[in-house]
PDB file of C-alpha atoms in Angstrom:
ATOM      1  CA  GLN W 281       0.000   0.000   0.000  1.00  0.00           C
ATOM      2  CA  LEU W 282       2.813   2.400   0.827  1.00  0.00           C
ATOM      3  CA  ASN W 283       4.661   1.593  -2.410  1.00  0.00           C
ATOM      4  CA  MET W 284       1.469   2.201  -4.380  1.00  0.00           C
ATOM      5  CA  ALA W 285       0.985   5.549  -2.630  1.00  0.00           C
ATOM      6  CA  LYS W 286       4.587   6.558  -3.376  1.00  0.00           C
ATOM      7  CA  LYS W 287       3.942   6.049  -7.079  1.00  0.00           C
ATOM      8  CA  LYS W 288       0.878   8.297  -7.020  1.00  0.00           C
ATOM      9  CA  GLU W 289       1.745  11.007  -4.464  1.00  0.00           C
ATOM     10  CA  ALA W 290       4.534  13.342  -5.551  1.00  0.00           C
ATOM     11  CA  PHE W 291       5.561  14.317  -2.019  1.00  0.00           C
ATOM     12  CA  LEU W 292       5.977  10.678  -1.001  1.00  0.00           C
ATOM     13  CA  LYS W 293       8.322  10.013  -3.924  1.00  0.00           C
ATOM     14  CA  GLU W 294      10.943  12.207  -2.221  1.00  0.00           C
ATOM     15  CA  PHE W 295      11.074   9.944   0.829  1.00  0.00           C
ATOM     16  CA  LYS W 296      13.518   7.074   1.287  1.00  0.00           C
ATOM     17  CA  GLU W 297      13.109   3.868   3.249  1.00  0.00           C
ATOM     18  CA  GLY W 298      15.507   1.137   4.214  1.00  0.00           C
ATOM     19  CA  PRO W 299      14.951  -2.525   3.253  1.00  0.00           C
ATOM     20  CA  LEU W 300      12.239  -4.359   5.183  1.00  0.00           C
ATOM     21  CA  GLN W 301      14.309  -7.183   6.585  1.00  0.00           C
ATOM     22  CA  PHE W 302      12.182  -7.791   9.671  1.00  0.00           C
ATOM     23  CA  LYS W 303       8.881  -9.598  10.178  1.00  0.00           C
ATOM     24  CA  PRO W 304       5.568  -7.693   9.999  1.00  0.00           C
ATOM     25  CA  THR W 305       5.062  -5.677  13.170  1.00  0.00           C
ATOM     26  CA  TYR W 306       1.245  -5.652  13.304  1.00  0.00           C
ATOM     27  CA  LYS W 307      -1.163  -6.931  14.568  1.00  0.00           C
ATOM     28  CA  PHE W 308      -0.178  -8.907  17.692  1.00  0.00           C
ATOM     29  CA  ASP W 309      -2.066 -10.183  20.663  1.00  0.00           C
ATOM     30  CA  LEU W 310      -1.126  -8.087  23.676  1.00  0.00           C
ATOM     31  CA  TYR W 311       1.881  -9.228  25.708  1.00  0.00           C
ATOM     32  CA  SER W 312       2.812 -11.863  23.142  1.00  0.00           C
ATOM     33  CA  ASP W 313       4.579 -12.470  19.850  1.00  0.00           C
ATOM     34  CA  VAL W 314       1.503 -14.153  18.373  1.00  0.00           C
ATOM     35  CA  TYR W 315      -0.250 -12.487  15.463  1.00  0.00           C
ATOM     36  CA  ASP W 316      -3.894 -11.483  15.853  1.00  0.00           C
ATOM     37  CA  THR W 317      -6.091 -14.350  17.057  1.00  0.00           C
ATOM     38  CA  SER W 318      -9.210 -12.219  17.525  1.00  0.00           C
ATOM     39  CA  GLU W 319     -12.321 -12.694  15.396  1.00  0.00           C
ATOM     40  CA  LYS W 320     -10.974 -10.247  12.811  1.00  0.00           C
ATOM     41  CA  LYS W 321      -7.707 -12.210  12.423  1.00  0.00           C
ATOM     42  CA  ARG W 322      -5.987  -9.325  10.706  1.00  0.00           C
ATOM     43  CA  LYS W 323      -3.254 -10.265   8.266  1.00  0.00           C
ATOM     44  CA  PRO W 324       0.273  -9.454   9.477  1.00  0.00           C
ATOM     45  CA  ALA W 325       1.467  -6.178   7.981  1.00  0.00           C
ATOM     46  CA  TRP W 326       4.455  -3.837   7.994  1.00  0.00           C
ATOM     47  CA  THR W 327       2.365  -1.021   9.441  1.00  0.00           C
ATOM     48  CA  ASP W 328       5.118   0.800  11.343  1.00  0.00           C
ATOM     49  CA  ARG W 329       7.643   2.379   8.975  1.00  0.00           C
ATOM     50  CA  ILE W 330      10.426   4.959   9.001  1.00  0.00           C
ATOM     51  CA  LEU W 331      10.786   7.224   5.983  1.00  0.00           C
ATOM     52  CA  TRP W 332      13.172  10.138   5.578  1.00  0.00           C
ATOM     53  CA  LYS W 333      14.041  12.861   3.114  1.00  0.00           C
ATOM     54  CA  MET W 334      16.597  15.619   2.672  1.00  0.00           C
ATOM     55  CA  LYS W 335      15.233  19.127   2.209  1.00  0.00           C
ATOM     56  CA  ASN W 336      16.186  21.132  -0.860  1.00  0.00           C
ATOM     57  CA  LEU W 337      19.034  18.857  -1.913  1.00  0.00           C
ATOM     58  CA  CYS W 338      19.616  16.809  -5.026  1.00  0.00           C
ATOM     59  CA  GLU W 339      19.363  13.249  -3.784  1.00  0.00           C
ATOM     60  CA  VAL W 340      20.828  10.257  -5.519  1.00  0.00           C
ATOM     61  CA  ALA W 341      20.753   7.301  -3.165  1.00  0.00           C
ATOM     62  CA  SER W 342      23.000   4.311  -3.476  1.00  0.00           C
ATOM     63  CA  LYS W 343      21.863   0.779  -2.738  1.00  0.00           C
ATOM     64  CA  GLU W 344      23.185   1.165   0.808  1.00  0.00           C
ATOM     65  CA  GLY W 345      20.971   4.198   1.434  1.00  0.00           C
ATOM     66  CA  GLU W 346      23.847   6.671   1.250  1.00  0.00           C
ATOM     67  CA  PHE W 347      23.800  10.018  -0.511  1.00  0.00           C
ATOM     68  CA  PRO W 348      27.136  10.768  -2.233  1.00  0.00           C
ATOM     69  CA  GLU W 349      29.083  13.449  -0.405  1.00  0.00           C
ATOM     70  CA  GLU W 350      30.066  15.345  -3.507  1.00  0.00           C
ATOM     71  CA  GLU W 351      26.436  16.128  -4.321  1.00  0.00           C
ATOM     72  CA  ASN W 352      25.204  17.249  -0.887  1.00  0.00           C
ATOM     73  CA  LEU W 353      26.286  19.323   2.059  1.00  0.00           C
ATOM     74  CA  ILE W 354      24.870  16.576   4.272  1.00  0.00           C
ATOM     75  CA  SER W 355      25.243  12.872   3.600  1.00  0.00           C
ATOM     76  CA  VAL W 356      22.935  10.338   5.242  1.00  0.00           C
ATOM     77  CA  THR W 357      23.626   6.659   5.770  1.00  0.00           C
ATOM     78  CA  LEU W 358      21.054   4.290   7.252  1.00  0.00           C
ATOM     79  CA  ASN W 359      23.023   2.045   9.605  1.00  0.00           C
ATOM     80  CA  ASN W 360      20.159  -0.204  10.681  1.00  0.00           C
ATOM     81  CA  TYR W 361      16.386  -0.504  10.366  1.00  0.00           C
ATOM     82  CA  VAL W 362      14.941  -3.052  12.785  1.00  0.00           C
ATOM     83  CA  SER W 363      11.900  -4.091  14.797  1.00  0.00           C
ATOM     84  CA  HIS W 364      11.874  -4.939  18.490  1.00  0.00           C
ATOM     85  CA  MET W 365       9.762  -8.037  18.888  1.00  0.00           C
ATOM     86  CA  THR W 366      10.237  -8.404  22.651  1.00  0.00           C
ATOM     87  CA  TYR W 367       7.944  -5.463  23.436  1.00  0.00           C
ATOM     88  CA  GLY W 368       4.421  -6.616  24.178  1.00  0.00           C
ATOM     89  CA  ILE W 369       2.467  -3.725  25.697  1.00  0.00           C
ATOM     90  CA  SER W 370       0.884  -2.823  22.350  1.00  0.00           C
ATOM     91  CA  ASP W 371      -0.551  -4.663  19.366  1.00  0.00           C
ATOM     92  CA  HIS W 372       2.277  -3.053  17.360  1.00  0.00           C
ATOM     93  CA  LYS W 373       5.967  -3.884  17.682  1.00  0.00           C
ATOM     94  CA  PRO W 374       8.202  -0.777  17.726  1.00  0.00           C
ATOM     95  CA  VAL W 375      10.541  -0.030  14.849  1.00  0.00           C
ATOM     96  CA  THR W 376      13.760   2.000  15.030  1.00  0.00           C
ATOM     97  CA  GLY W 377      16.227   3.332  12.527  1.00  0.00           C
ATOM     98  CA  THR W 378      19.781   4.477  13.230  1.00  0.00           C
ATOM     99  CA  PHE W 379      21.303   7.015  10.868  1.00  0.00           C
ATOM    100  CA  LYS W 380      24.767   8.454  10.364  1.00  0.00           C
ATOM    101  CA  LEU W 381      24.825  12.124   9.371  1.00  0.00           C
ATOM    102  CA  GLU W 382      27.969  13.678   7.956  1.00  0.00           C
ATOM    103  CA  MET W 383      27.964  17.441   7.414  1.00  0.00           C
ATOM    104  CA  LYS W 384      30.365  19.325   5.211  1.00  0.00           C
ATOM    105  CA  PRO W 385      31.616  22.694   6.469  1.00  0.00           C
ATOM    106  CA  LEU W 386      29.887  25.624   4.796  1.00  0.00           C
ATOM    107  CA  ILE W 387      33.214  27.423   4.450  1.00  0.00           C
ATOM    108  CA  SER W 388      36.494  26.055   3.174  1.00  0.00           C
ATOM    109  CA  ASP W 389      38.769  28.628   4.825  1.00  0.00           C
ATOM    110  CA  PRO W 390      38.895  29.368   8.578  1.00  0.00           C
ATOM    111  CA  LEU W 391      37.463  32.663   9.816  1.00  0.00           C
ATOM    112  CA  VAL W 392      40.566  33.180  11.925  1.00  0.00           C
ATOM    113  CA  THR W 393      44.151  32.084  11.244  1.00  0.00           C
ATOM    114  CA  LEU W 394      46.504  32.075  14.207  1.00  0.00           C
ATOM    115  CA  SER W 395      49.942  30.840  15.205  1.00  0.00           C
ATOM    116  CA  PRO W 396      52.444  31.071  18.072  1.00  0.00           C
ATOM    117  CA  GLU W 397      55.398  33.388  17.603  1.00  0.00           C
ATOM    118  CA  GLY W 398      58.914  32.402  18.583  1.00  0.00           C
ATOM    119  CA  GLU W 399      59.832  29.805  21.176  1.00  0.00           C
ATOM    120  CA  TRP W 400      57.246  29.104  23.832  1.00  0.00           C
ATOM    121  CA  SER W 401      58.252  28.334  27.414  1.00  0.00           C
ATOM    122  CA  ALA W 402      57.281  29.258  30.981  1.00  0.00           C
ATOM    123  CA  GLU W 403      60.426  31.385  31.301  1.00  0.00           C
ATOM    124  CA  HIS W 404      59.027  34.442  29.482  1.00  0.00           C
ATOM    125  CA  ASP W 405      55.833  35.976  28.144  1.00  0.00           C
ATOM    126  CA  VAL W 406      54.753  34.492  24.813  1.00  0.00           C
ATOM    127  CA  PHE W 407      53.094  35.969  21.752  1.00  0.00           C
ATOM    128  CA  ILE W 408      50.325  35.002  19.321  1.00  0.00           C
ATOM    129  CA  ARG W 409      49.770  36.374  15.834  1.00  0.00           C
ATOM    130  CA  TYR W 410      46.318  36.122  14.265  1.00  0.00           C
ATOM    131  CA  SER W 411      44.325  37.472  11.334  1.00  0.00           C
ATOM    132  CA  THR W 412      40.642  37.343  10.405  1.00  0.00           C
ATOM    133  CA  VAL W 413      38.633  37.359   7.208  1.00  0.00           C
ATOM    134  CA  PRO W 414      37.235  40.841   6.390  1.00  0.00           C
ATOM    135  CA  GLU W 415      33.621  40.000   7.265  1.00  0.00           C
ATOM    136  CA  PHE W 416      34.428  38.312  10.591  1.00  0.00           C
ATOM    137  CA  PRO W 417      32.090  39.564  13.402  1.00  0.00           C
ATOM    138  CA  SER W 418      34.707  40.133  16.110  1.00  0.00           C
ATOM    139  CA  SER W 419      33.870  41.020  19.701  1.00  0.00           C
ATOM    140  CA  ALA W 420      35.720  42.435  22.706  1.00  0.00           C
ATOM    141  CA  TRP W 421      34.768  39.192  24.456  1.00  0.00           C
ATOM    142  CA  ASP W 422      36.635  36.973  21.988  1.00  0.00           C
ATOM    143  CA  TRP W 423      39.566  35.072  23.428  1.00  0.00           C
ATOM    144  CA  ILE W 424      42.413  32.808  22.356  1.00  0.00           C
ATOM    145  CA  GLY W 425      42.951  29.698  24.439  1.00  0.00           C
ATOM    146  CA  LEU W 426      45.943  27.438  24.884  1.00  0.00           C
ATOM    147  CA  PHE W 427      44.833  23.801  24.670  1.00  0.00           C
ATOM    148  CA  GLN W 428      46.477  20.423  24.880  1.00  0.00           C
ATOM    149  CA  VAL W 429      46.206  18.630  21.535  1.00  0.00           C
ATOM    150  CA  THR W 430      43.865  16.065  23.125  1.00  0.00           C
ATOM    151  CA  PHE W 431      41.244  18.638  24.191  1.00  0.00           C
ATOM    152  CA  ARG W 432      37.572  17.748  23.699  1.00  0.00           C
ATOM    153  CA  HIS W 433      35.683  20.949  24.577  1.00  0.00           C
ATOM    154  CA  ALA W 434      36.160  24.717  24.406  1.00  0.00           C
ATOM    155  CA  ASN W 435      36.234  24.794  28.213  1.00  0.00           C
ATOM    156  CA  ASP W 436      39.311  22.537  28.317  1.00  0.00           C
ATOM    157  CA  TYR W 437      41.749  25.464  27.895  1.00  0.00           C
ATOM    158  CA  VAL W 438      44.929  25.619  29.974  1.00  0.00           C
ATOM    159  CA  THR W 439      44.941  29.410  29.860  1.00  0.00           C
ATOM    160  CA  TYR W 440      43.640  32.147  27.573  1.00  0.00           C
ATOM    161  CA  ALA W 441      44.178  35.725  26.427  1.00  0.00           C
ATOM    162  CA  TRP W 442      41.534  38.312  25.598  1.00  0.00           C
ATOM    163  CA  VAL W 443      42.022  39.448  22.014  1.00  0.00           C
ATOM    164  CA  GLU W 444      41.304  43.086  22.924  1.00  0.00           C
ATOM    165  CA  ASP W 445      42.655  43.546  26.468  1.00  0.00           C
ATOM    166  CA  ASP W 446      45.845  41.571  25.794  1.00  0.00           C
ATOM    167  CA  GLU W 447      46.574  43.035  22.364  1.00  0.00           C
ATOM    168  CA  ILE W 448      50.010  44.614  22.032  1.00  0.00           C
ATOM    169  CA  SER W 449      50.171  45.473  18.315  1.00  0.00           C
ATOM    170  CA  SER W 450      48.086  45.481  15.154  1.00  0.00           C
ATOM    171  CA  ASN W 451      48.244  46.375  11.489  1.00  0.00           C
ATOM    172  CA  LYS W 452      45.939  46.001   8.512  1.00  0.00           C
ATOM    173  CA  ASP W 453      46.937  42.350   8.045  1.00  0.00           C
ATOM    174  CA  SER W 454      47.190  40.913  11.559  1.00  0.00           C
ATOM    175  CA  ARG W 455      47.151  41.470  15.311  1.00  0.00           C
ATOM    176  CA  GLN W 456      49.389  40.338  18.131  1.00  0.00           C
ATOM    177  CA  VAL W 457      48.424  39.401  21.698  1.00  0.00           C
ATOM    178  CA  TYR W 458      50.471  38.064  24.597  1.00  0.00           C
ATOM    179  CA  MET W 459      50.120  35.436  27.309  1.00  0.00           C
ATOM    180  CA  SER W 460      51.852  35.775  30.645  1.00  0.00           C
ATOM    181  CA  ALA W 461      54.739  33.428  31.374  1.00  0.00           C
ATOM    182  CA  SER W 462      53.136  32.586  34.734  1.00  0.00           C
ATOM    183  CA  GLU W 463      50.232  30.898  32.892  1.00  0.00           C
ATOM    184  CA  ILE W 464      52.334  28.688  30.591  1.00  0.00           C
ATOM    185  CA  PRO W 465      52.646  25.042  31.746  1.00  0.00           C
ATOM    186  CA  LYS W 466      56.138  24.416  33.141  1.00  0.00           C
ATOM    187  CA  MET W 467      55.975  20.727  32.181  1.00  0.00           C
ATOM    188  CA  GLY W 468      55.624  21.658  28.513  1.00  0.00           C
ATOM    189  CA  GLY W 469      54.207  19.349  25.877  1.00  0.00           C
ATOM    190  CA  GLU W 470      52.316  19.623  22.589  1.00  0.00           C
ATOM    191  CA  PHE W 471      49.633  22.299  22.388  1.00  0.00           C
ATOM    192  CA  LEU W 472      47.220  24.154  20.113  1.00  0.00           C
ATOM    193  CA  LEU W 473      45.885  27.700  20.015  1.00  0.00           C
ATOM    194  CA  CYS W 474      42.145  28.149  19.458  1.00  0.00           C
ATOM    195  CA  TYR W 475      40.248  31.360  18.769  1.00  0.00           C
ATOM    196  CA  PHE W 476      36.812  31.442  20.448  1.00  0.00           C
ATOM    197  CA  SER W 477      34.206  33.805  18.994  1.00  0.00           C
ATOM    198  CA  ASN W 478      31.713  35.200  21.503  1.00  0.00           C
ATOM    199  CA  ASN W 479      29.247  36.191  18.780  1.00  0.00           C
ATOM    200  CA  LEU W 480      29.303  32.760  17.143  1.00  0.00           C
ATOM    201  CA  GLN W 481      29.752  30.864  20.430  1.00  0.00           C
ATOM    202  CA  SER W 482      32.229  28.580  18.714  1.00  0.00           C
ATOM    203  CA  ILE W 483      35.898  27.944  18.059  1.00  0.00           C
ATOM    204  CA  VAL W 484      36.523  29.506  14.643  1.00  0.00           C
ATOM    205  CA  GLY W 485      40.285  29.065  14.251  1.00  0.00           C
ATOM    206  CA  ILE W 486      42.832  26.452  15.338  1.00  0.00           C
ATOM    207  CA  SER W 487      46.601  26.636  14.990  1.00  0.00           C
ATOM    208  CA  GLU W 488      48.940  23.861  13.973  1.00  0.00           C
ATOM    209  CA  PRO W 489      50.273  21.811  16.917  1.00  0.00           C
ATOM    210  CA  PHE W 490      53.434  23.220  18.533  1.00  0.00           C
ATOM    211  CA  GLN W 491      55.779  22.450  21.405  1.00  0.00           C
ATOM    212  CA  VAL W 492      56.044  24.356  24.674  1.00  0.00           C
TER     213      VAL W 492
END
């Protein structure tokens, strides 16, 4: 019935569905895995279904249910599409689908480019050079954090510098800020610099790894 409707209804044609590789999920006697034994004796049917579509994108699905990355900003892969026959509190068995979403960045170049200057150690103040794209919405509350290369969240910084309060020089191409030697880890190691934008509430620039 669904396949017939998809042939007739234009909006349904845009929807995808994974392969039905599980038994019909309707209609069951309550608290059992026995199909309907009532007077109506309804025929087993795949009543519960999961369909999906991508909005405003050219979709060409492969046999595995994957949309090629080169044609979309978001690719979708259906990892599994299954029923759960152990549930018995309804005359339907629940159905779940697990999807993998992969999103391409909307920009190819970083909004902020930054790098450490000179040798970094806890023996002296250190300096950071950064530049932004012309349209970047900077804020006085932006900051540059020093992170270990294994960091997982923007709050995992070791220390940070305010891009405005700690600025020591600027020109039309770049700006320079400093970090106090007292804040630099004495044990050293491999680190990254990350620029956090207050307006965008996100890290918008990451340096190459470097040694302290």
